[in-house]
């Protein structure tokens, strides 16, 4: 895989490429992840999950298992410590799965029914696999479709948005697209499984965890176990991927329960198969998109109806219909998310939640509209570029989408493209190119940070940030060095400890923006204090910041990152295989702190979009209600051999009214990527694929130009 290199004038630490400050530790094994940290007298818990999709636990035959070698206890409904899930957390009411072992109901396959704790993980696993559980099984329903009779429109802001007379504008349109697009269930599958160790230390609960926000997890555990928040400490120094899945999950709760019952440290690590049912996933979607346009391609109507599923015990909405709201001007607009409750685990946030599947539907439909209007797909998007938020009417902080398309088209060679499909061929391969737009909202959350000037001339930054692999630790080092006006080698950043105080989670591309704001504020104040003179005492000089007021004072605007995705594919007409030959993404994403890790984030998202387009698809057995192939052999994703030449770059994207300038880049790389690939497959074959993934069997069944058709 090859990437481009952008030359950036060296004016400060920020904006210059640096390798990760913890990189050597990670490649040499010195960096310790949640499952690596040693503890004296450590015991190990192994989860036992339900094998039915709906019903009750009749009995758990644990007596024989308790006599097995090394087994310390078996926690289940009836003997587990009590928890109270009746509270409002950071995300509202928690998923009732946090009230684990509090009742005998089973709402889906993979619901936790017991935890076996033993001296070693091998003993715990053997005993857990020997545990016999009896159920009263009830009929279940796991069949998702937009026509499900129990579909409903949920309450809440942004669920249904309407503007203008949709029916009238559709009727008056010369060109109309009215199609359904679907995406399957998809899973995070981060490299590092979910792991947590709990112990009591002098009356204080300490958790070593892998999460996206240590303060978040500490606060939720305090509420669940009715503890003083000050008596709970959560540490999460290194995280091997998260993508929305590493929040409050049952493994932390069960580790606390077991540590409480045994009065010794207990570690619970999920297996890959267990992660498929316990840490959330992206809901499948069925999306109907209707576009109406005049002869010149100007949109009169945009209608986006998105359906997703959720569990019977908790509501989570995959907000796919939100994608188009900031994107295109139209006289009439309607976007709505609808939900189906099924006997399945609760979905959750997954990289670019809503925008990733939503962009596939809308950007595919835009490509179809361009074909019907006889317009270039980029020209169609430019024709419908809004001056203000199409629905909100708010001004944009900055909007450089067209600059992304202009630069991307130049570098990709878009002007040389023959718009007619099925015209380019190399032997048995049909070639095509496609494009799509990307966007993701810019979010900031209040955060606190502390910066200390040490007596030895170095500086220590403490903030409850979470580096899930994005390079956030390095970015914060650079931001602090710039604000302090010192060499980056003099700055040491400590993160992932709830004792450092409240801070934003790593999610929604808000992390570096929110943490960087707090770190910069504290560092600037410290620099001013040091400028007054005087020696630094042995204990150092510390300044603390809190951005709550500043975040609350932000002017109301449409703040988004934008991007243009380009893809070239080759389609084998004999096997139906689709190969992506090259991809290019050009983004407008505010101030780029570290070009090296930023480019990695963009490219990582684009690769995931390629994987979404061609590979990823979790299948449920309608009879059992469980997954077919809940592992990385049965759940296919793009491997190295599937990844072609990928280039990612960005255009200048200043926002004079934004005090931070950082927009966040973790999510936007995946947005629009699958649509660009799908649009390229249409250009290669002349056949539209509205259902992901674009598998070989779907290509073959859809048909393609016969041998001899098109140009060589």
XYZ file of C-alpha atoms in Angstrom:
712
model
C 0.000 0.000 0.000
C 1.395 3.402 -0.994
C 0.508 6.796 0.407
C 1.322 10.314 -0.669
C 3.448 12.747 1.279
C 2.471 16.362 1.804
C 5.220 18.868 2.495
C 4.233 21.157 5.359
C 6.232 24.257 6.297
C 7.808 23.735 9.698
C 6.403 26.619 11.711
C 5.667 24.758 14.939
C 5.205 21.275 16.329
C 1.630 21.264 15.073
C 1.328 20.568 11.367
C 4.568 18.585 11.110
C 4.620 14.790 10.825
C 5.809 12.922 13.906
C 5.863 9.237 14.725
C 3.838 8.163 17.750
C 5.455 8.921 21.062
C 4.491 5.438 22.305
C 5.341 3.730 19.012
C 8.520 2.013 20.198
C 6.737 0.639 23.264
C 3.989 -0.811 21.083
C 6.245 -2.539 18.578
C 8.589 -3.906 21.251
C 5.853 -5.180 23.560
C 6.599 -2.743 26.367
C 3.133 -1.177 26.074
C 0.769 -3.093 28.324
C -2.851 -3.529 27.341
C -5.700 -4.285 29.734
C -5.164 -8.032 29.607
C -1.393 -7.712 30.162
C -1.168 -5.864 33.486
C -0.046 -8.288 36.257
C -1.747 -8.560 39.640
C -0.937 -10.752 42.639
C -3.474 -13.529 43.275
C -5.247 -12.767 39.997
C -8.301 -14.932 39.267
C -9.929 -15.320 35.858
C -13.581 -15.190 34.855
C -15.095 -16.883 31.808
C -18.514 -15.938 30.464
C -21.300 -18.411 29.772
C -23.814 -17.117 27.234
C -27.373 -18.154 26.417
C -28.029 -20.497 23.515
C -31.645 -19.448 23.020
C -32.969 -16.211 21.532
C -35.927 -15.672 23.856
C -37.202 -17.222 27.069
C -36.213 -17.831 30.670
C -33.436 -19.568 32.554
C -35.002 -22.504 34.345
C -31.876 -23.730 36.165
C -28.088 -23.588 36.153
C -26.442 -26.855 37.208
C -23.378 -25.377 38.880
C -22.684 -27.858 41.714
C -20.520 -30.190 39.638
C -18.697 -27.300 38.013
C -17.793 -25.807 41.394
C -15.921 -29.049 42.190
C -13.747 -28.837 39.076
C -10.016 -28.037 39.499
C -9.273 -24.393 40.249
C -12.884 -23.189 40.217
C -13.506 -20.479 42.805
C -17.131 -19.543 42.186
C -19.945 -19.516 39.664
C -21.876 -16.255 39.550
C -25.427 -16.336 38.205
C -28.903 -15.019 38.865
C -29.572 -15.626 42.548
C -26.054 -15.282 43.972
C -24.561 -12.313 42.124
C -24.173 -8.931 43.848
C -27.078 -6.564 43.277
C -26.763 -3.600 40.928
C -29.104 -0.701 40.176
C -29.499 0.233 36.509
C -32.208 2.803 37.168
C -30.162 5.908 36.472
C -29.320 8.410 33.747
C -25.771 8.134 32.494
C -23.825 10.037 29.870
C -25.899 8.431 27.111
C -29.183 8.348 29.006
C -30.726 5.180 30.367
C -28.227 2.318 30.176
C -28.849 -0.820 28.176
C -30.476 -3.287 30.648
C -27.686 -5.753 29.863
C -25.677 -3.885 32.529
C -28.072 -5.374 35.095
C -26.432 -8.714 34.478
C -27.560 -11.715 36.584
C -30.407 -9.710 38.135
C -33.272 -11.750 36.641
C -33.940 -14.921 34.664
C -35.073 -13.386 31.340
C -33.169 -14.091 28.099
C -33.794 -11.521 25.313
C -31.291 -12.783 22.689
C -28.730 -15.447 21.851
C -25.527 -14.579 23.663
C -27.110 -13.037 26.771
C -24.842 -13.643 29.830
C -26.217 -16.380 32.062
C -23.192 -17.203 34.268
C -19.572 -16.350 35.016
C -17.184 -19.097 36.074
C -14.176 -17.829 38.034
C -11.072 -19.961 38.481
C -7.372 -19.737 39.289
C -6.411 -19.798 35.603
C -8.194 -18.820 32.415
C -7.830 -22.373 31.118
C -9.572 -23.794 34.189
C -12.297 -21.160 33.952
C -12.892 -21.944 30.274
C -13.053 -25.703 30.810
C -15.528 -25.289 33.658
C -17.626 -22.767 31.745
C -17.910 -25.117 28.785
C -19.043 -27.885 31.147
C -21.780 -25.783 32.745
C -25.300 -27.010 31.932
C -28.096 -24.435 31.673
C -31.770 -25.310 31.201
C -34.180 -22.867 29.549
C -37.862 -22.308 28.921
C -37.676 -21.318 25.276
C -40.167 -18.976 23.603
C -40.737 -18.141 19.916
C -38.374 -15.461 18.650
C -38.202 -13.021 15.753
C -34.872 -11.905 14.259
C -36.060 -11.181 10.688
C -35.343 -7.558 9.788
C -37.052 -5.742 6.930
C -38.505 -2.317 6.233
C -41.911 -3.984 5.881
C -41.887 -5.457 9.405
C -45.341 -4.883 10.958
C -43.890 -3.593 14.245
C -41.847 -0.790 12.671
C -42.167 2.506 14.544
C -40.773 6.036 14.483
C -38.878 6.705 17.727
C -39.139 9.845 19.788
C -36.260 12.268 20.060
C -34.610 15.168 18.312
C -33.711 14.654 14.687
C -35.764 11.511 14.146
C -38.106 13.147 11.623
C -37.119 16.320 9.780
C -39.396 17.956 7.178
C -39.258 21.075 5.031
C -41.503 22.121 2.132
C -44.157 20.176 0.215
C -42.437 16.923 -0.680
C -45.294 15.411 -2.689
C -45.754 18.540 -4.799
C -42.049 18.897 -5.550
C -41.716 15.237 -6.520
C -44.715 15.573 -8.839
C -43.187 18.651 -10.469
C -39.781 17.020 -10.968
C -38.570 16.054 -14.444
C -36.206 13.381 -13.158
C -37.064 11.127 -10.211
C -35.042 8.447 -8.461
C -36.988 6.152 -6.128
C -34.945 3.173 -4.923
C -34.206 1.077 -1.840
C -30.657 0.485 -0.639
C -29.661 -1.983 2.060
C -26.637 -2.580 4.232
C -26.138 -5.684 6.397
C -25.276 -6.133 10.045
C -21.614 -5.202 10.553
C -19.224 -5.636 13.487
C -16.354 -3.635 15.013
C -13.984 -6.581 15.649
C -11.147 -4.523 17.128
C -7.790 -6.303 17.349
C -7.681 -6.165 21.143
C -10.624 -8.009 22.711
C -12.530 -6.393 25.556
C -10.709 -6.992 28.839
C -11.044 -5.662 32.380
C -9.486 -6.427 35.759
C -11.159 -5.321 38.988
C -9.767 -5.219 42.502
C -10.505 -3.554 45.822
C -7.596 -1.581 47.295
C -8.127 -0.141 50.800
C -11.838 0.342 50.198
C -11.374 1.797 46.719
C -12.432 0.013 43.534
C -9.805 0.005 40.806
C -10.450 -1.153 37.238
C -7.797 -1.701 34.575
C -9.764 -1.663 31.358
C -9.761 -1.136 27.601
C -12.259 1.651 26.964
C -13.054 4.877 25.138
C -13.451 6.997 28.269
C -12.187 6.100 31.739
C -14.222 8.829 33.450
C -17.338 7.590 31.663
C -16.815 3.992 32.783
C -15.954 5.038 36.350
C -19.094 7.163 36.666
C -21.344 4.397 35.312
C -19.854 1.743 37.598
C -20.271 4.041 40.595
C -23.954 4.443 39.777
C -24.498 0.734 39.119
C -22.900 -0.374 42.391
C -24.148 2.618 44.445
C -20.610 3.787 45.238
C -19.139 7.185 45.958
C -17.713 8.288 42.567
C -14.457 9.246 44.291
C -14.025 5.628 45.392
C -13.845 4.303 41.803
C -10.738 4.576 39.634
C -10.582 3.324 36.041
C -7.316 3.159 34.097
C -7.021 2.486 30.387
C -3.597 3.429 29.088
C -3.378 1.518 25.799
C -6.333 0.418 23.658
C -6.039 -1.844 20.636
C -8.972 -0.457 18.684
C -12.518 0.407 19.708
C -14.562 2.093 16.929
C -17.535 2.683 19.244
C -17.638 -0.714 20.955
C -15.606 -0.065 24.111
C -17.939 1.663 26.495
C -19.683 0.196 29.534
C -19.996 -3.540 28.901
C -20.725 -6.624 30.968
C -17.093 -7.700 31.363
C -16.290 -4.709 33.600
C -19.419 -5.251 35.670
C -18.773 -8.965 36.085
C -15.150 -8.365 37.023
C -16.354 -6.035 39.795
C -18.944 -8.576 40.947
C -16.394 -11.375 41.100
C -13.740 -9.246 42.799
C -16.343 -8.249 45.397
C -17.440 -11.844 45.980
C -13.895 -13.249 46.240
C -12.033 -10.243 47.687
C -9.211 -10.667 45.177
C -8.422 -9.290 41.708
C -10.464 -10.827 38.890
C -9.907 -10.440 35.157
C -12.583 -11.020 32.508
C -11.569 -11.138 28.848
C -14.094 -11.685 26.077
C -13.466 -14.127 23.278
C -13.892 -13.037 19.688
C -17.143 -14.990 19.439
C -18.505 -13.419 22.628
C -17.775 -9.951 21.244
C -20.222 -10.597 18.411
C -23.145 -10.557 20.874
C -21.961 -8.430 23.803
C -20.271 -5.249 22.546
C -22.709 -3.895 19.993
C -22.587 -3.728 16.189
C -23.932 -1.712 13.288
C -27.595 -2.432 12.642
C -28.600 -3.569 9.177
C -30.428 -0.830 7.294
C -33.094 -0.614 4.611
C -33.212 2.877 3.130
C -35.600 4.316 0.603
C -34.252 7.392 -1.179
C -36.401 9.567 -3.442
C -34.827 12.418 -5.367
C -36.648 14.803 -7.674
C -34.817 17.232 -9.959
C -35.334 19.709 -12.799
C -33.781 19.169 -16.217
C -30.622 20.967 -15.085
C -30.200 18.692 -12.068
C -31.409 21.151 -9.433
C -32.990 19.223 -6.582
C -36.633 19.951 -5.906
C -37.158 17.078 -3.458
C -35.030 14.876 -1.217
C -36.690 12.099 0.759
C -34.642 9.681 2.862
C -36.448 7.021 4.902
C -34.098 4.780 6.865
C -35.006 1.633 8.785
C -32.837 -0.084 11.375
C -33.312 -2.637 14.145
C -32.829 -2.616 17.885
C -33.258 -5.094 20.708
C -36.456 -5.681 22.646
C -34.824 -4.369 25.840
C -33.157 -1.136 24.715
C -33.587 1.377 21.919
C -30.638 2.328 19.745
C -31.201 4.198 16.486
C -28.755 3.979 13.593
C -29.345 7.518 12.333
C -28.726 6.912 8.634
C -31.306 9.501 7.567
C -29.216 12.272 9.090
C -26.534 12.114 6.400
C -28.201 14.326 3.787
C -29.436 17.033 6.155
C -26.298 19.205 5.873
C -25.384 18.105 2.348
C -27.663 19.292 -0.470
C -30.059 22.154 -1.076
C -33.581 21.164 -2.135
C -36.964 22.857 -2.123
C -38.514 20.059 -0.082
C -36.791 17.738 2.355
C -37.880 14.822 4.481
C -35.620 12.488 6.418
C -36.775 10.007 9.000
C -35.333 7.074 10.947
C -37.597 4.133 11.775
C -36.900 1.187 14.056
C -37.869 -2.486 14.369
C -37.583 -4.238 17.741
C -36.309 -7.805 17.415
C -34.900 -10.566 19.625
C -31.304 -9.517 18.955
C -28.530 -7.793 20.936
C -28.646 -4.001 21.096
C -26.652 -2.284 18.331
C -24.353 0.583 19.186
C -22.175 3.310 17.727
C -19.803 2.030 15.051
C -17.363 4.121 13.049
C -19.346 6.992 11.503
C -22.679 5.810 12.962
C -25.496 6.835 10.630
C -23.226 8.573 8.135
C -21.536 5.385 6.895
C -24.702 3.516 5.797
C -26.590 6.737 5.079
C -23.924 7.949 2.672
C -24.068 4.682 0.738
C -27.767 5.180 0.037
C -27.798 8.913 -0.707
C -24.549 9.044 -2.658
C -25.603 6.036 -4.746
C -28.934 7.714 -5.456
C -27.147 10.950 -6.450
C -25.109 8.933 -8.935
C -28.297 7.459 -10.383
C -29.789 10.935 -10.666
C -26.686 12.195 -12.467
C -27.076 9.366 -14.974
C -30.727 10.255 -15.618
C -29.935 13.955 -15.935
C -27.038 13.259 -18.280
C -24.746 15.151 -15.913
C -21.325 14.523 -14.481
C -21.735 13.285 -10.876
C -19.464 16.016 -9.514
C -21.280 18.706 -11.496
C -24.593 17.491 -10.067
C -23.299 17.838 -6.521
C -21.926 21.295 -7.282
C -25.313 22.312 -8.729
C -26.934 21.544 -5.380
C -24.324 23.068 -3.093
C -26.111 24.993 -0.290
C -25.192 28.431 1.023
C -26.462 27.641 4.526
C -27.618 24.515 6.303
C -30.310 23.068 3.979
C -32.569 22.160 6.896
C -31.284 24.230 9.810
C -30.714 27.485 7.946
C -27.619 28.043 10.087
C -24.401 29.346 8.530
C -21.548 26.919 7.950
C -18.436 27.335 10.032
C -16.552 26.333 6.904
C -17.599 24.294 3.899
C -14.942 23.256 1.428
C -16.608 20.238 -0.161
C -16.224 21.572 -3.702
C -12.532 22.233 -3.095
C -12.205 18.543 -2.156
C -13.909 17.502 -5.399
C -11.817 19.889 -7.492
C -8.519 18.703 -6.034
C -9.611 15.055 -6.074
C -10.802 15.202 -9.670
C -7.511 16.740 -10.753
C -5.393 14.111 -9.027
C -7.619 11.188 -9.950
C -7.786 12.116 -13.646
C -11.579 12.475 -13.561
C -11.675 14.748 -16.636
C -10.502 11.856 -18.847
C -13.372 9.623 -17.746
C -15.812 8.360 -20.378
C -19.175 8.709 -18.576
C -20.733 5.774 -20.451
C -20.768 2.539 -18.431
C -19.314 -0.784 -19.579
C -16.910 0.774 -22.067
C -13.462 0.000 -20.649
C -12.130 -3.544 -20.686
C -8.820 -5.277 -20.033
C -9.244 -8.902 -21.046
C -11.898 -10.364 -18.765
C -11.862 -7.281 -16.510
C -14.321 -4.435 -16.879
C -13.012 -1.144 -15.481
C -14.938 1.710 -13.901
C -14.531 4.782 -11.723
C -16.878 6.329 -9.188
C -17.074 9.143 -6.693
C -19.076 10.159 -3.633
C -19.186 12.914 -1.038
C -18.446 12.568 2.666
C -19.368 14.538 5.751
C -19.317 14.160 9.517
C -20.401 16.625 12.213
C -17.859 18.514 14.302
C -18.504 17.989 18.012
C -16.845 19.354 21.136
C -17.456 18.188 24.689
C -16.346 19.860 27.938
C -13.027 18.577 29.263
C -10.557 19.276 32.017
C -6.776 19.041 31.830
C -3.802 19.749 34.059
C -0.349 20.829 32.880
C 2.588 20.839 35.292
C 5.931 22.571 34.894
C 8.390 20.207 36.549
C 11.528 21.326 38.370
C 13.723 19.526 35.806
C 12.441 21.684 32.941
C 9.965 19.187 31.528
C 6.188 19.441 31.427
C 3.602 16.834 32.362
C 0.110 16.843 30.869
C -2.624 14.891 32.620
C -5.990 14.369 30.946
C -8.487 11.511 30.883
C -8.125 11.098 27.146
C -8.322 7.737 25.415
C -5.949 6.865 22.581
C -7.767 4.037 20.825
C -5.029 3.796 18.211
C -5.612 7.147 16.523
C -2.423 8.837 17.719
C -4.229 11.128 20.160
C -1.401 10.911 22.712
C 1.034 12.238 20.116
C -1.341 14.959 18.924
C -1.782 16.211 22.488
C 1.990 16.250 22.940
C 2.334 18.474 19.878
C -0.486 20.792 20.933
C 0.964 21.206 24.408
C 4.459 21.844 23.013
C 3.086 24.527 20.702
C 1.101 26.244 23.459
C 4.089 26.143 25.827
C 6.522 27.115 23.043
C 8.919 24.304 23.952
C 10.386 21.305 22.144
C 8.011 18.363 22.047
C 10.626 16.173 23.770
C 10.101 18.206 26.927
C 6.399 17.317 27.089
C 5.123 14.074 28.620
C 1.430 13.247 28.271
C -0.361 10.930 30.682
C -3.840 9.757 29.730
C -6.490 7.119 30.430
C -6.904 7.581 34.188
C -10.234 8.700 35.664
C -8.359 10.300 38.563
C -7.236 13.000 36.129
C -10.777 14.420 36.041
C -13.680 14.514 33.602
C -12.972 14.702 29.881
C -14.648 13.868 26.595
C -14.784 10.296 25.422
C -13.052 9.039 22.298
C -16.007 8.955 19.944
C -17.806 10.996 17.329
C -14.450 12.415 16.179
C -14.635 14.724 19.208
C -11.631 13.423 21.152
C -8.615 15.387 19.945
C -10.730 18.490 19.363
C -12.109 18.439 22.921
C -8.938 17.322 24.718
C -6.724 19.598 22.634
C -8.858 22.559 23.615
C -8.433 21.783 27.323
C -4.713 21.020 27.064
C -4.017 24.179 25.042
C -5.948 26.342 27.509
C -4.045 24.966 30.503
C -0.680 25.148 28.735
C -1.180 28.754 27.668
C -2.172 29.772 31.184
C 0.884 27.983 32.574
C 3.165 29.669 30.048
C 1.830 33.081 31.081
C 2.314 32.231 34.750
C 5.898 31.090 34.170
C 6.624 34.251 32.191
C 6.170 36.231 35.404
C 9.450 34.751 36.587
C 10.625 32.776 39.594
C 12.000 29.279 40.037
C 9.856 26.196 39.681
C 9.544 24.545 43.123
C 10.318 20.819 43.605
C 6.627 19.916 43.450
C 6.254 21.831 40.193
C 3.717 24.416 39.098
C 0.336 23.104 37.928
C -2.422 24.863 36.025
C -5.796 23.236 35.434
C -8.352 24.068 32.751
C -12.063 23.407 32.313
C -13.606 24.132 28.910
C -17.243 23.748 29.975
C -18.033 27.457 29.674
C -16.100 27.889 26.433
C -17.826 24.925 24.773
C -21.202 26.228 25.900
C -20.432 29.655 24.438
C -19.737 28.370 20.915
C -21.868 30.185 18.335
C -24.537 28.024 16.734
C -23.344 26.991 13.284
C -23.327 23.998 10.975
C -19.881 22.585 11.753
C -18.785 19.621 9.664
C -15.835 17.942 8.062
C -16.293 17.222 4.346
C -14.598 15.022 1.803
C -14.617 13.625 -1.729
C -14.053 9.913 -2.321
C -12.831 8.413 -5.607
C -12.456 4.749 -6.554
C -11.440 2.702 -9.568
C -12.528 -0.928 -9.766
C -12.023 -3.927 -12.012
C -14.851 -6.466 -12.309
C -14.158 -10.009 -13.506
C -17.033 -10.891 -15.824
C -16.358 -14.630 -15.476
C -16.243 -14.931 -11.673
C -18.028 -11.804 -10.479
C -14.990 -10.765 -8.446
C -14.611 -7.032 -7.804
C -11.131 -5.621 -7.240
C -10.571 -2.049 -6.148
C -7.496 -0.838 -8.020
C -7.039 2.575 -6.462
C -8.764 4.969 -4.106
C -8.302 8.650 -3.397
C -9.840 10.679 -0.610
C -9.485 14.430 -0.288
C -10.852 15.956 2.900
C -11.622 19.336 4.443
C -11.177 18.562 8.110
C -9.969 21.709 9.813
C -6.541 22.015 11.333
C -4.411 18.894 10.878
C -2.294 18.417 14.002
C -0.082 15.501 12.898
C -0.133 14.771 9.139
C 1.411 11.318 9.608
C -1.251 9.903 11.919
C -4.014 11.943 10.261
C -3.321 10.306 6.926
C -3.386 6.909 8.645
C -6.833 7.691 10.039
C -8.201 8.746 6.648
C -6.749 5.685 4.921
C -7.965 3.356 7.670
C -11.492 4.636 7.224
C -11.290 4.296 3.441
C -10.101 0.697 3.743
C -13.039 0.001 6.027
C -15.333 1.548 3.415
C -13.841 -0.777 0.794
C -14.454 -3.673 3.174
C -18.019 -2.485 3.762
C -18.633 -2.342 0.011
C -17.291 -5.779 -0.903
C -16.948 -8.047 2.138
C -18.565 -7.354 5.501
C -21.841 -9.102 6.295
C -22.935 -10.783 9.520
C -25.635 -13.411 8.956
C -28.227 -14.534 11.505
C -29.709 -18.009 11.502
C -33.462 -17.450 11.509
C -34.033 -20.766 13.298
C -31.657 -20.285 16.240
C -31.521 -16.477 16.251
C -27.728 -16.599 16.536
C -24.894 -15.699 14.203
C -23.554 -17.941 11.493
C -19.768 -17.788 11.692
C -19.298 -15.375 14.588
C -15.533 -15.200 14.150
C -12.962 -13.712 11.809
C -13.133 -16.735 9.535
C -16.875 -16.485 8.979
C -17.079 -12.685 9.097
C -15.149 -11.534 6.039
C -13.322 -8.219 5.827
C -10.693 -6.703 3.579
C -7.277 -8.285 4.011
C -3.953 -6.887 2.786
C -4.395 -8.520 -0.624
C -7.677 -6.625 -1.080
C -6.177 -3.205 -0.375
C -4.850 -1.322 -3.411
C -3.049 1.961 -3.881
C -4.795 4.325 -1.476
C -4.069 8.018 -1.278
C -5.468 10.476 1.240
C -4.872 14.185 1.481
C -6.644 17.357 2.510
C -7.323 20.945 1.535
C -7.007 24.013 3.725
C -10.120 24.336 5.844
C -9.886 27.289 8.228
C -12.791 28.441 10.361
C -12.029 31.941 11.614
C -14.799 31.735 14.215
C -13.657 28.439 15.731
C -11.311 28.807 18.718
C -9.836 25.333 18.196
C -9.783 24.784 14.433
C -9.492 21.010 14.890
C -12.466 19.168 13.401
C -11.749 15.497 14.035
C -10.906 12.899 11.407
C -11.560 9.450 12.849
C -14.970 8.934 11.260
C -15.038 10.716 7.916
C -12.668 8.383 6.063
C -15.293 5.627 5.877
C -18.138 7.971 4.872
C -18.933 7.775 1.170
C -16.214 5.207 0.466
C -18.631 2.316 -0.090
C -20.776 4.480 -2.376
C -17.726 5.457 -4.447
C -16.889 1.768 -4.920
C -20.498 0.872 -5.771
C -20.730 3.757 -8.245
C -17.498 2.553 -9.840
C -18.934 -0.963 -10.195
C -21.920 0.527 -12.036
C -19.577 2.461 -14.312
C -17.664 -0.740 -15.041
C -20.664 -2.991 -15.694
C -23.682 -0.793 -16.331
C -25.482 -2.584 -13.476
C -26.488 -0.899 -10.205
C -25.802 -2.650 -6.915
C -28.033 -1.249 -4.210
C -27.409 -3.978 -1.640
C -24.129 -4.396 0.205
C -21.821 -6.183 0.129
C -21.266 -6.496 -3.628
C -20.494 -10.207 -3.545
C -19.420 -12.178 -6.646
C -22.732 -14.071 -6.700
C -24.620 -10.776 -6.802
C -22.446 -9.513 -9.648
C -23.013 -12.699 -11.629
C -26.753 -12.798 -11.008
C -27.080 -9.138 -12.015
C -25.315 -9.740 -15.297
C -22.680 -7.716 -17.139
C -21.900 -6.712 -20.726
C -21.093 -9.706 -22.872
C -17.621 -10.375 -24.270
C -16.938 -7.972 -27.110
C -19.204 -5.212 -25.764
C -17.462 -1.976 -24.912
C -13.998 -0.756 -25.765
C -10.847 -2.737 -25.163
